[in-house]
PDB file of C-alpha atoms and ligand atoms in Angstrom:
ATOM      1  CA  MET T   1     -42.056  98.464-183.576  1.00 49.00           C
ATOM      2  CA  GLU T   2     -40.634  95.872-185.870  1.00 52.00           C
ATOM      3  CA  GLN T   3     -41.454  92.364-184.742  1.00 58.00           C
ATOM      4  CA  GLU T   4     -38.545  90.020-184.494  1.00 65.00           C
ATOM      5  CA  ARG T   5     -39.044  87.015-186.725  1.00 67.00           C
ATOM      6  CA  LYS T   6     -37.071  83.879-186.034  1.00 77.00           C
ATOM      7  CA  ILE T   7     -35.950  82.422-189.328  1.00 87.00           C
ATOM      8  CA  LYS T   8     -35.338  78.715-189.317  1.00 95.00           C
ATOM      9  CA  THR T   9     -33.460  77.293-192.270  1.00 97.00           C
ATOM     10  CA  ILE T  10     -34.828  73.909-193.312  1.00 97.00           C
ATOM     11  CA  ILE T  11     -32.833  73.181-196.462  1.00 98.00           C
ATOM     12  CA  ASP T  12     -29.422  74.622-197.138  1.00 98.00           C
ATOM     13  CA  CYS T  13     -27.619  74.125-200.409  1.00 98.00           C
ATOM     14  CA  VAL T  14     -23.979  75.093-199.964  1.00 98.00           C
ATOM     15  CA  ASN T  15     -21.625  75.432-202.949  1.00 98.00           C
ATOM     16  CA  VAL T  16     -23.215  72.395-204.553  1.00 98.00           C
ATOM     17  CA  GLY T  17     -21.838  71.018-207.788  1.00 98.00           C
ATOM     18  CA  LYS T  18     -22.936  67.939-209.676  1.00 98.00           C
ATOM     19  CA  VAL T  19     -21.001  66.201-212.418  1.00 98.00           C
ATOM     20  CA  PHE T  20     -22.318  63.042-214.084  1.00 97.00           C
ATOM     21  CA  GLN T  21     -19.885  60.547-215.558  1.00 96.00           C
ATOM     22  CA  THR T  22     -21.180  59.540-218.976  1.00 94.00           C
ATOM     23  CA  PRO T  23     -19.704  57.386-221.755  1.00 96.00           C
ATOM     24  CA  GLU T  24     -18.937  60.670-223.556  1.00 94.00           C
ATOM     25  CA  GLY T  25     -17.081  62.042-220.531  1.00 95.00           C
ATOM     26  CA  GLU T  26     -17.972  64.320-217.650  1.00 97.00           C
ATOM     27  CA  HIS T  27     -21.242  66.233-217.770  1.00 97.00           C
ATOM     28  CA  GLU T  28     -21.421  69.178-215.373  1.00 98.00           C
ATOM     29  CA  VAL T  29     -25.067  69.830-214.555  1.00 98.00           C
ATOM     30  CA  VAL T  30     -24.926  71.992-211.395  1.00 98.00           C
ATOM     31  CA  ARG T  31     -22.186  74.503-210.516  1.00 98.00           C
ATOM     32  CA  ASN T  32     -21.531  76.314-207.252  1.00 98.00           C
ATOM     33  CA  LEU T  33     -25.207  76.429-206.295  1.00 98.00           C
ATOM     34  CA  ASN T  34     -26.167  78.299-203.129  1.00 98.00           C
ATOM     35  CA  PHE T  35     -29.633  78.866-201.699  1.00 98.00           C
ATOM     36  CA  SER T  36     -31.646  78.006-198.641  1.00 98.00           C
ATOM     37  CA  ALA T  37     -35.302  77.411-197.863  1.00 98.00           C
ATOM     38  CA  GLU T  38     -36.832  78.708-194.663  1.00 97.00           C
ATOM     39  CA  GLU T  39     -39.497  77.090-192.525  1.00 96.00           C
ATOM     40  CA  ASN T  40     -42.953  77.365-194.138  1.00 96.00           C
ATOM     41  CA  GLU T  41     -41.564  79.214-197.106  1.00 97.00           C
ATOM     42  CA  PHE T  42     -42.855  78.568-200.621  1.00 98.00           C
ATOM     43  CA  LEU T  43     -39.605  78.617-202.577  1.00 98.00           C
ATOM     44  CA  VAL T  44     -39.702  78.341-206.352  1.00 98.00           C
ATOM     45  CA  LEU T  45     -36.719  77.208-208.403  1.00 98.00           C
ATOM     46  CA  PHE T  46     -37.366  78.735-211.793  1.00 97.00           C
ATOM     47  CA  GLY T  47     -35.161  77.554-214.612  1.00 94.00           C
ATOM     48  CA  PRO T  48     -35.132  76.662-218.295  1.00 91.00           C
ATOM     49  CA  GLY T  49     -35.669  73.165-219.703  1.00 91.00           C
ATOM     50  CA  GLN T  50     -32.823  70.726-219.135  1.00 94.00           C
ATOM     51  CA  CYS T  51     -30.916  73.121-216.848  1.00 95.00           C
ATOM     52  CA  GLY T  52     -30.586  70.642-214.003  1.00 96.00           C
ATOM     53  CA  LYS T  53     -33.767  71.246-211.960  1.00 97.00           C
ATOM     54  CA  THR T  54     -34.645  67.588-211.408  1.00 96.00           C
ATOM     55  CA  THR T  55     -31.019  66.876-210.492  1.00 97.00           C
ATOM     56  CA  ILE T  56     -31.233  69.561-207.781  1.00 98.00           C
ATOM     57  CA  ILE T  57     -34.517  68.117-206.436  1.00 98.00           C
ATOM     58  CA  ASN T  58     -32.989  64.614-206.502  1.00 97.00           C
ATOM     59  CA  MET T  59     -30.047  65.816-204.405  1.00 98.00           C
ATOM     60  CA  ILE T  60     -32.364  67.455-201.850  1.00 98.00           C
ATOM     61  CA  ALA T  61     -34.520  64.318-201.770  1.00 97.00           C
ATOM     62  CA  GLY T  62     -31.400  62.192-201.229  1.00 98.00           C
ATOM     63  CA  PHE T  63     -31.743  60.151-204.445  1.00 97.00           C
ATOM     64  CA  GLU T  64     -28.479  61.609-205.788  1.00 97.00           C
ATOM     65  CA  SER T  65     -25.431  62.938-203.969  1.00 97.00           C
ATOM     66  CA  ALA T  66     -23.633  66.214-204.636  1.00 98.00           C
ATOM     67  CA  THR T  67     -20.230  65.895-206.319  1.00 98.00           C
ATOM     68  CA  THR T  68     -18.924  68.982-204.502  1.00 98.00           C
ATOM     69  CA  GLY T  69     -20.365  71.078-201.677  1.00 98.00           C
ATOM     70  CA  LYS T  70     -23.198  69.849-199.496  1.00 97.00           C
ATOM     71  CA  MET T  71     -26.951  69.676-199.142  1.00 98.00           C
ATOM     72  CA  LEU T  72     -28.183  70.089-195.581  1.00 98.00           C
ATOM     73  CA  ALA T  73     -31.580  69.380-194.025  1.00 98.00           C
ATOM     74  CA  ASP T  74     -31.974  70.878-190.544  1.00 96.00           C
ATOM     75  CA  GLY T  75     -28.194  71.368-190.551  1.00 96.00           C
ATOM     76  CA  LYS T  76     -27.439  67.701-191.236  1.00 97.00           C
ATOM     77  CA  LYS T  77     -25.901  66.421-194.437  1.00 98.00           C
ATOM     78  CA  ILE T  78     -28.449  64.733-196.714  1.00 98.00           C
ATOM     79  CA  GLU T  79     -27.226  61.241-197.481  1.00 96.00           C
ATOM     80  CA  LYS T  80     -30.358  59.263-198.294  1.00 96.00           C
ATOM     81  CA  PRO T  81     -34.094  59.744-198.809  1.00 96.00           C
ATOM     82  CA  ASP T  82     -36.112  60.441-195.683  1.00 95.00           C
ATOM     83  CA  VAL T  83     -39.832  60.676-194.874  1.00 91.00           C
ATOM     84  CA  SER T  84     -39.218  64.228-193.678  1.00 94.00           C
ATOM     85  CA  ARG T  85     -38.798  65.175-197.355  1.00 96.00           C
ATOM     86  CA  GLY T  86     -41.833  64.329-199.486  1.00 94.00           C
ATOM     87  CA  VAL T  87     -41.554  64.332-203.256  1.00 94.00           C
ATOM     88  CA  VAL T  88     -44.157  65.022-205.933  1.00 93.00           C
ATOM     89  CA  PHE T  89     -42.572  63.866-209.167  1.00 89.00           C
ATOM     90  CA  GLN T  90     -42.435  65.484-212.590  1.00 83.00           C
ATOM     91  CA  SER T  91     -44.123  62.495-214.196  1.00 82.00           C
ATOM     92  CA  ILE T  92     -47.145  61.085-212.435  1.00 78.00           C
ATOM     93  CA  SER T  93     -45.928  58.159-210.399  1.00 86.00           C
ATOM     94  CA  LEU T  94     -48.808  56.424-208.657  1.00 93.00           C
ATOM     95  CA  PHE T  95     -49.006  52.688-208.091  1.00 95.00           C
ATOM     96  CA  PRO T  96     -51.470  51.695-210.849  1.00 96.00           C
ATOM     97  CA  TRP T  97     -52.702  48.616-208.986  1.00 97.00           C
ATOM     98  CA  MET T  98     -53.706  50.601-205.917  1.00 97.00           C
ATOM     99  CA  THR T  99     -56.770  52.793-205.412  1.00 97.00           C
ATOM    100  CA  ALA T 100     -56.409  56.514-204.683  1.00 97.00           C
ATOM    101  CA  MET T 101     -56.841  55.756-200.956  1.00 97.00           C
ATOM    102  CA  GLN T 102     -54.250  52.960-201.022  1.00 97.00           C
ATOM    103  CA  ASN T 103     -51.786  55.228-202.822  1.00 97.00           C
ATOM    104  CA  VAL T 104     -52.266  58.024-200.288  1.00 97.00           C
ATOM    105  CA  GLU T 105     -52.018  55.784-197.198  1.00 97.00           C
ATOM    106  CA  TYR T 106     -49.058  53.781-198.550  1.00 95.00           C
ATOM    107  CA  GLY T 107     -46.373  55.672-196.608  1.00 93.00           C
ATOM    108  CA  LEU T 108     -48.225  55.167-193.328  1.00 95.00           C
ATOM    109  CA  LYS T 109     -48.772  51.497-194.123  1.00 95.00           C
ATOM    110  CA  ILE T 110     -45.056  50.834-194.505  1.00 92.00           C
ATOM    111  CA  LYS T 111     -44.499  52.751-191.278  1.00 92.00           C
ATOM    112  CA  GLY T 112     -46.775  50.189-189.601  1.00 95.00           C
ATOM    113  CA  VAL T 113     -49.691  52.509-188.767  1.00 95.00           C
ATOM    114  CA  ASN T 114     -52.906  50.472-188.336  1.00 96.00           C
ATOM    115  CA  LYS T 115     -55.558  50.543-191.038  1.00 96.00           C
ATOM    116  CA  LYS T 116     -58.146  52.616-189.185  1.00 96.00           C
ATOM    117  CA  GLU T 117     -55.642  55.301-188.185  1.00 96.00           C
ATOM    118  CA  ARG T 118     -54.021  55.556-191.587  1.00 96.00           C
ATOM    119  CA  GLN T 119     -57.316  55.707-193.460  1.00 96.00           C
ATOM    120  CA  LYS T 120     -58.525  58.481-191.193  1.00 96.00           C
ATOM    121  CA  HIS T 121     -55.338  60.383-191.818  1.00 94.00           C
ATOM    122  CA  ALA T 122     -55.333  59.696-195.571  1.00 96.00           C
ATOM    123  CA  GLN T 123     -58.988  60.808-195.782  1.00 96.00           C
ATOM    124  CA  LYS T 124     -58.032  64.209-194.385  1.00 93.00           C
ATOM    125  CA  TYR T 125     -55.595  64.753-197.248  1.00 92.00           C
ATOM    126  CA  ILE T 126     -57.894  63.251-199.879  1.00 95.00           C
ATOM    127  CA  ASP T 127     -60.505  65.787-198.754  1.00 92.00           C
ATOM    128  CA  LEU T 128     -57.917  68.569-198.703  1.00 87.00           C
ATOM    129  CA  VAL T 129     -56.986  67.996-202.350  1.00 88.00           C
ATOM    130  CA  GLY T 130     -60.662  67.782-203.359  1.00 90.00           C
ATOM    131  CA  LEU T 131     -60.839  64.060-204.145  1.00 93.00           C
ATOM    132  CA  ASN T 132     -63.645  63.123-201.785  1.00 95.00           C
ATOM    133  CA  GLY T 133     -65.690  60.398-203.520  1.00 97.00           C
ATOM    134  CA  PHE T 134     -62.740  59.080-205.532  1.00 97.00           C
ATOM    135  CA  GLU T 135     -61.104  57.054-202.752  1.00 97.00           C
ATOM    136  CA  LYS T 136     -61.806  53.749-204.490  1.00 98.00           C
ATOM    137  CA  SER T 137     -60.829  54.869-207.998  1.00 97.00           C
ATOM    138  CA  PHE T 138     -57.735  53.427-209.615  1.00 97.00           C
ATOM    139  CA  PRO T 139     -55.246  55.805-211.310  1.00 95.00           C
ATOM    140  CA  VAL T 140     -56.388  54.683-214.755  1.00 95.00           C
ATOM    141  CA  GLN T 141     -59.872  55.999-213.913  1.00 96.00           C
ATOM    142  CA  LEU T 142     -58.586  59.460-212.961  1.00 94.00           C
ATOM    143  CA  SER T 143     -57.688  62.478-215.112  1.00 92.00           C
ATOM    144  CA  GLY T 144     -54.128  63.865-215.163  1.00 88.00           C
ATOM    145  CA  GLY T 145     -55.030  66.639-212.707  1.00 89.00           C
ATOM    146  CA  MET T 146     -56.718  64.186-210.350  1.00 92.00           C
ATOM    147  CA  LYS T 147     -53.700  61.893-210.439  1.00 93.00           C
ATOM    148  CA  GLN T 148     -51.423  64.756-209.439  1.00 90.00           C
ATOM    149  CA  ARG T 149     -53.862  65.567-206.611  1.00 92.00           C
ATOM    150  CA  VAL T 150     -53.398  61.986-205.393  1.00 95.00           C
ATOM    151  CA  GLY T 151     -49.623  62.514-205.672  1.00 93.00           C
ATOM    152  CA  ILE T 152     -49.881  65.685-203.574  1.00 92.00           C
ATOM    153  CA  ALA T 153     -52.128  64.004-200.972  1.00 93.00           C
ATOM    154  CA  ARG T 154     -49.717  61.052-200.821  1.00 94.00           C
ATOM    155  CA  ALA T 155     -46.763  63.344-200.153  1.00 92.00           C
ATOM    156  CA  TYR T 156     -48.703  65.386-197.559  1.00 90.00           C
ATOM    157  CA  CYS T 157     -49.989  62.267-195.792  1.00 93.00           C
ATOM    158  CA  ASN T 158     -46.503  61.469-194.486  1.00 91.00           C
ATOM    159  CA  GLU T 159     -46.466  64.939-192.910  1.00 91.00           C
ATOM    160  CA  PRO T 160     -43.036  65.774-194.295  1.00 94.00           C
ATOM    161  CA  GLU T 161     -41.175  68.805-193.046  1.00 94.00           C
ATOM    162  CA  VAL T 162     -40.507  69.836-196.619  1.00 97.00           C
ATOM    163  CA  MET T 163     -42.344  69.119-199.864  1.00 96.00           C
ATOM    164  CA  LEU T 164     -40.268  68.843-203.018  1.00 97.00           C
ATOM    165  CA  MET T 165     -42.399  69.403-206.087  1.00 96.00           C
ATOM    166  CA  ASP T 166     -40.768  68.896-209.469  1.00 96.00           C
ATOM    167  CA  GLU T 167     -42.894  70.559-212.168  1.00 94.00           C
ATOM    168  CA  PRO T 168     -45.950  68.714-210.845  1.00 92.00           C
ATOM    169  CA  PHE T 169     -48.295  70.463-213.287  1.00 91.00           C
ATOM    170  CA  GLY T 170     -46.011  70.412-216.328  1.00 89.00           C
ATOM    171  CA  ALA T 171     -47.925  67.639-218.068  1.00 83.00           C
ATOM    172  CA  LEU T 172     -51.371  69.187-217.558  1.00 85.00           C
ATOM    173  CA  ASP T 173     -53.369  71.254-220.039  1.00 87.00           C
ATOM    174  CA  ALA T 174     -53.410  75.015-219.403  1.00 89.00           C
ATOM    175  CA  GLN T 175     -56.899  75.107-217.846  1.00 89.00           C
ATOM    176  CA  THR T 176     -56.198  72.252-215.424  1.00 87.00           C
ATOM    177  CA  ARG T 177     -52.820  73.756-214.632  1.00 90.00           C
ATOM    178  CA  TYR T 178     -54.389  77.066-213.533  1.00 92.00           C
ATOM    179  CA  MET T 179     -56.890  75.200-211.407  1.00 89.00           C
ATOM    180  CA  MET T 180     -54.162  73.125-209.763  1.00 90.00           C
ATOM    181  CA  GLN T 181     -52.089  76.239-209.040  1.00 94.00           C
ATOM    182  CA  GLU T 182     -55.095  77.754-207.247  1.00 93.00           C
ATOM    183  CA  GLU T 183     -55.664  74.525-205.361  1.00 90.00           C
ATOM    184  CA  LEU T 184     -52.051  74.219-204.295  1.00 93.00           C
ATOM    185  CA  GLN T 185     -52.052  77.825-203.113  1.00 94.00           C
ATOM    186  CA  ARG T 186     -55.138  77.033-201.020  1.00 91.00           C
ATOM    187  CA  ILE T 187     -53.680  73.780-199.667  1.00 90.00           C
ATOM    188  CA  TRP T 188     -50.372  75.418-198.758  1.00 93.00           C
ATOM    189  CA  SER T 189     -52.202  78.284-197.008  1.00 92.00           C
ATOM    190  CA  SER T 190     -54.252  75.872-194.888  1.00 88.00           C
ATOM    191  CA  GLU T 191     -51.461  73.347-194.169  1.00 86.00           C
ATOM    192  CA  LYS T 192     -48.267  75.368-194.041  1.00 89.00           C
ATOM    193  CA  ARG T 193     -45.170  73.479-195.097  1.00 92.00           C
ATOM    194  CA  THR T 194     -41.810  74.360-196.519  1.00 97.00           C
ATOM    195  CA  VAL T 195     -42.219  73.809-200.246  1.00 97.00           C
ATOM    196  CA  ILE T 196     -39.489  73.735-202.874  1.00 98.00           C
ATOM    197  CA  PHE T 197     -41.317  73.902-206.179  1.00 98.00           C
ATOM    198  CA  VAL T 198     -39.646  73.587-209.569  1.00 97.00           C
ATOM    199  CA  THR T 199     -41.077  75.160-212.695  1.00 96.00           C
ATOM    200  CA  ASN T 200     -40.090  76.671-216.011  1.00 93.00           C
ATOM    201  CA  ASN T 201     -43.321  78.663-216.167  1.00 95.00           C
ATOM    202  CA  ILE T 202     -42.932  82.271-215.021  1.00 95.00           C
ATOM    203  CA  GLU T 203     -46.630  82.875-214.243  1.00 95.00           C
ATOM    204  CA  GLU T 204     -46.762  79.763-212.105  1.00 96.00           C
ATOM    205  CA  ALA T 205     -43.612  80.912-210.294  1.00 97.00           C
ATOM    206  CA  ILE T 206     -44.959  84.386-209.455  1.00 98.00           C
ATOM    207  CA  TYR T 207     -48.426  83.059-208.605  1.00 97.00           C
ATOM    208  CA  LEU T 208     -47.086  80.620-206.003  1.00 97.00           C
ATOM    209  CA  ALA T 209     -43.775  81.871-204.614  1.00 98.00           C
ATOM    210  CA  ASP T 210     -42.675  83.690-201.502  1.00 97.00           C
ATOM    211  CA  ARG T 211     -39.308  83.763-203.187  1.00 98.00           C
ATOM    212  CA  ILE T 212     -38.106  82.830-206.664  1.00 98.00           C
ATOM    213  CA  ILE T 213     -34.589  81.591-207.361  1.00 98.00           C
ATOM    214  CA  VAL T 214     -33.874  82.107-211.053  1.00 97.00           C
ATOM    215  CA  LEU T 215     -31.455  79.496-212.395  1.00 97.00           C
ATOM    216  CA  THR T 216     -29.112  79.787-215.352  1.00 96.00           C
ATOM    217  CA  ASN T 217     -28.860  77.381-218.254  1.00 95.00           C
ATOM    218  CA  CYS T 218     -26.918  74.156-217.592  1.00 95.00           C
ATOM    219  CA  PRO T 219     -24.755  73.972-215.500  1.00 97.00           C
ATOM    220  CA  ALA T 220     -27.388  75.420-213.178  1.00 97.00           C
ATOM    221  CA  THR T 221     -26.398  78.120-210.742  1.00 97.00           C
ATOM    222  CA  VAL T 222     -28.314  81.018-209.173  1.00 97.00           C
ATOM    223  CA  LYS T 223     -28.828  83.875-211.589  1.00 96.00           C
ATOM    224  CA  LYS T 224     -30.957  86.104-209.390  1.00 96.00           C
ATOM    225  CA  GLU T 225     -33.398  85.959-206.518  1.00 97.00           C
ATOM    226  CA  TYR T 226     -36.751  87.718-206.126  1.00 97.00           C
ATOM    227  CA  ARG T 227     -38.916  88.061-203.040  1.00 98.00           C
ATOM    228  CA  ILE T 228     -42.590  88.129-204.025  1.00 98.00           C
ATOM    229  CA  ASP T 229     -44.655  90.134-201.568  1.00 96.00           C
ATOM    230  CA  LEU T 230     -47.945  90.319-203.472  1.00 97.00           C
ATOM    231  CA  PRO T 231     -51.016  89.410-201.371  1.00 95.00           C
ATOM    232  CA  ARG T 232     -52.600  85.983-201.992  1.00 94.00           C
ATOM    233  CA  PRO T 233     -54.523  84.750-203.867  1.00 93.00           C
ATOM    234  CA  ARG T 234     -52.711  86.620-206.590  1.00 96.00           C
ATOM    235  CA  ASP T 235     -54.246  88.302-209.557  1.00 95.00           C
ATOM    236  CA  LEU T 236     -52.399  87.186-212.698  1.00 94.00           C
ATOM    237  CA  VAL T 237     -53.310  90.345-214.574  1.00 95.00           C
ATOM    238  CA  SER T 238     -52.719  92.941-211.860  1.00 97.00           C
ATOM    239  CA  GLU T 239     -50.250  95.685-212.723  1.00 97.00           C
ATOM    240  CA  GLU T 240     -47.785  94.486-210.080  1.00 97.00           C
ATOM    241  CA  PHE T 241     -47.957  90.905-211.315  1.00 98.00           C
ATOM    242  CA  LEU T 242     -47.367  91.873-214.920  1.00 97.00           C
ATOM    243  CA  ALA T 243     -44.530  94.236-213.971  1.00 97.00           C
ATOM    244  CA  LEU T 244     -42.773  91.444-212.058  1.00 96.00           C
ATOM    245  CA  ARG T 245     -43.305  89.079-214.937  1.00 96.00           C
ATOM    246  CA  LYS T 246     -41.731  91.575-217.304  1.00 95.00           C
ATOM    247  CA  GLU T 247     -38.823  92.230-214.960  1.00 95.00           C
ATOM    248  CA  ILE T 248     -37.981  88.562-214.424  1.00 95.00           C
ATOM    249  CA  THR T 249     -38.435  87.643-218.068  1.00 92.00           C
ATOM    250  CA  GLY T 250     -36.150  90.571-218.905  1.00 91.00           C
ATOM    251  CA  ILE T 251     -33.160  89.060-217.119  1.00 89.00           C
ATOM    252  CA  LEU T 252     -33.393  85.769-219.017  1.00 84.00           C
ATOM    253  CA  ASP T 253     -31.463  85.012-222.165  1.00 72.00           C
ATOM    254  CA  SER T 254     -33.640  84.258-225.162  1.00 65.00           C
ATOM    255  CA  SER T 255     -32.552  80.616-224.831  1.00 62.00           C
ATOM    256  CA  GLN T 256     -34.105  80.535-221.334  1.00 63.00           C
ATOM    257  CA  LEU T 257     -37.588  81.610-222.361  1.00 59.00           C
ATOM    258  CA  GLU T 258     -40.272  78.989-222.500  1.00 52.00           C
ATOM    259  CA  GLY T 259     -41.622  77.854-225.862  1.00 43.00           C
TER     260      GLY T 259
HETATM  261  N1  ATP G   1     -28.079  60.122-214.225  1.00 69.89           N
HETATM  262  C1  ATP G   1     -27.641  60.946-215.189  1.00 69.89           C
HETATM  263  N2  ATP G   1     -26.527  60.663-215.903  1.00 69.89           N
HETATM  264  C2  ATP G   1     -26.072  61.496-216.848  1.00 69.89           C
HETATM  265  N3  ATP G   1     -26.660  62.657-217.180  1.00 69.89           N
HETATM  266  C3  ATP G   1     -27.767  63.008-216.506  1.00 69.89           C
HETATM  267  C4  ATP G   1     -28.323  62.185-215.479  1.00 69.89           C
HETATM  268  N4  ATP G   1     -29.425  62.791-214.980  1.00 69.89           N
HETATM  269  C5  ATP G   1     -29.560  63.944-215.668  1.00 69.89           C
HETATM  270  N5  ATP G   1     -28.568  64.080-216.577  1.00 69.89           N
HETATM  271  C6  ATP G   1     -28.386  65.206-217.499  1.00 69.89           C
HETATM  272  O1  ATP G   1     -28.360  66.394-216.749  1.00 69.89           O
HETATM  273  C7  ATP G   1     -28.965  67.452-217.466  1.00 69.89           C
HETATM  274  C8  ATP G   1     -30.036  68.087-216.607  1.00 69.89           C
HETATM  275  O2  ATP G   1     -31.067  67.138-216.388  1.00 69.89           O
HETATM  276  P1  ATP G   1     -32.277  67.424-215.419  1.00 69.89           P
HETATM  277  O3  ATP G   1     -33.271  66.350-215.610  1.00 69.89           O
HETATM  278  O4  ATP G   1     -31.767  67.666-214.043  1.00 69.89           O
HETATM  279  O5  ATP G   1     -32.800  68.819-216.001  1.00 69.89           O
HETATM  280  P2  ATP G   1     -34.226  69.501-215.841  1.00 69.89           P
HETATM  281  O6  ATP G   1     -33.965  70.973-215.721  1.00 69.89           O
HETATM  282  O7  ATP G   1     -34.994  68.854-214.769  1.00 69.89           O
HETATM  283  O8  ATP G   1     -34.874  69.167-217.270  1.00 69.89           O
HETATM  284  P3  ATP G   1     -36.446  69.248-217.689  1.00 69.89           P
HETATM  285  O9  ATP G   1     -36.711  70.690-217.893  1.00 69.89           O
HETATM  286  O10 ATP G   1     -36.497  68.448-218.929  1.00 69.89           O
HETATM  287  O11 ATP G   1     -37.235  68.630-216.574  1.00 69.89           O
HETATM  288  C9  ATP G   1     -29.491  66.849-218.760  1.00 69.89           C
HETATM  289  O12 ATP G   1     -28.577  67.123-219.779  1.00 69.89           O
HETATM  290  C10 ATP G   1     -29.532  65.365-218.464  1.00 69.89           C
HETATM  291  O13 ATP G   1     -29.324  64.613-219.624  1.00 69.89           O
HETATM  292 MG1   MG G   2     -36.868  67.968-214.739  1.00 69.89          MG
END
């Protein structure tokens, strides 16, 4: 008997368009974009460089507003940033004058949580991202991968309903990037959250996603959608993985392929 599964939509992007006004005139970056993210789903937005990915994340985060259409979180229009939507940025964005611990507990501190409570909570996420022993290190003392781990722990520490991750591993070397993908897969499996993850790397997309939304070149709109049912952790060189990679790469224009 088929089990009934209640699907709860967390983020809903409805006919969203975004046009920037620039000195050169109007710049249309997103056009008629429609997708939704379900509770605890790992959704990947896969699109070429400069197609409008960060703009989409910024609209979901509430940093930017849609020009047309609407972005909804739990059915309500997104109008400003909210702690229920945590962001891990494309460029590493830690406070350089704070230790790893202080960076991670920052959100709780501004919420007024007392020091003992927030450190206990922050420690859980520092441990989860594998940074035990580096609590007192300053960002300058950490490698790129470690800094992004702090960024992930910081976002998780606020217990957001949805995590928005904008190419968090884009600046890392290939080896560190693979390691971080494995780590994130492990973290997501142990602390389920709705994740909207942006990348322009097809392997990363298939390795992590429950579902991949393939975006077009700018102005970004949905080109195609793929549900990825491969068991986790995924084997990057399995026949199924490589076949999917070939299929998805096959629908892209040559201008959409990475490097
Ligand atoms: N505030 C802004 N004003 C005007 N144009 C903007 C603004 N923000 C972004 N753009 C333009 O929108 C387009 C898409 O930018 P965006 O950063 O969303 O793309 P992206 O897919 O995230 O790029 P990348 O792959 O480099 O991360 C670019 O041409 C960019 O110059
Ligand atoms: Mg971007």
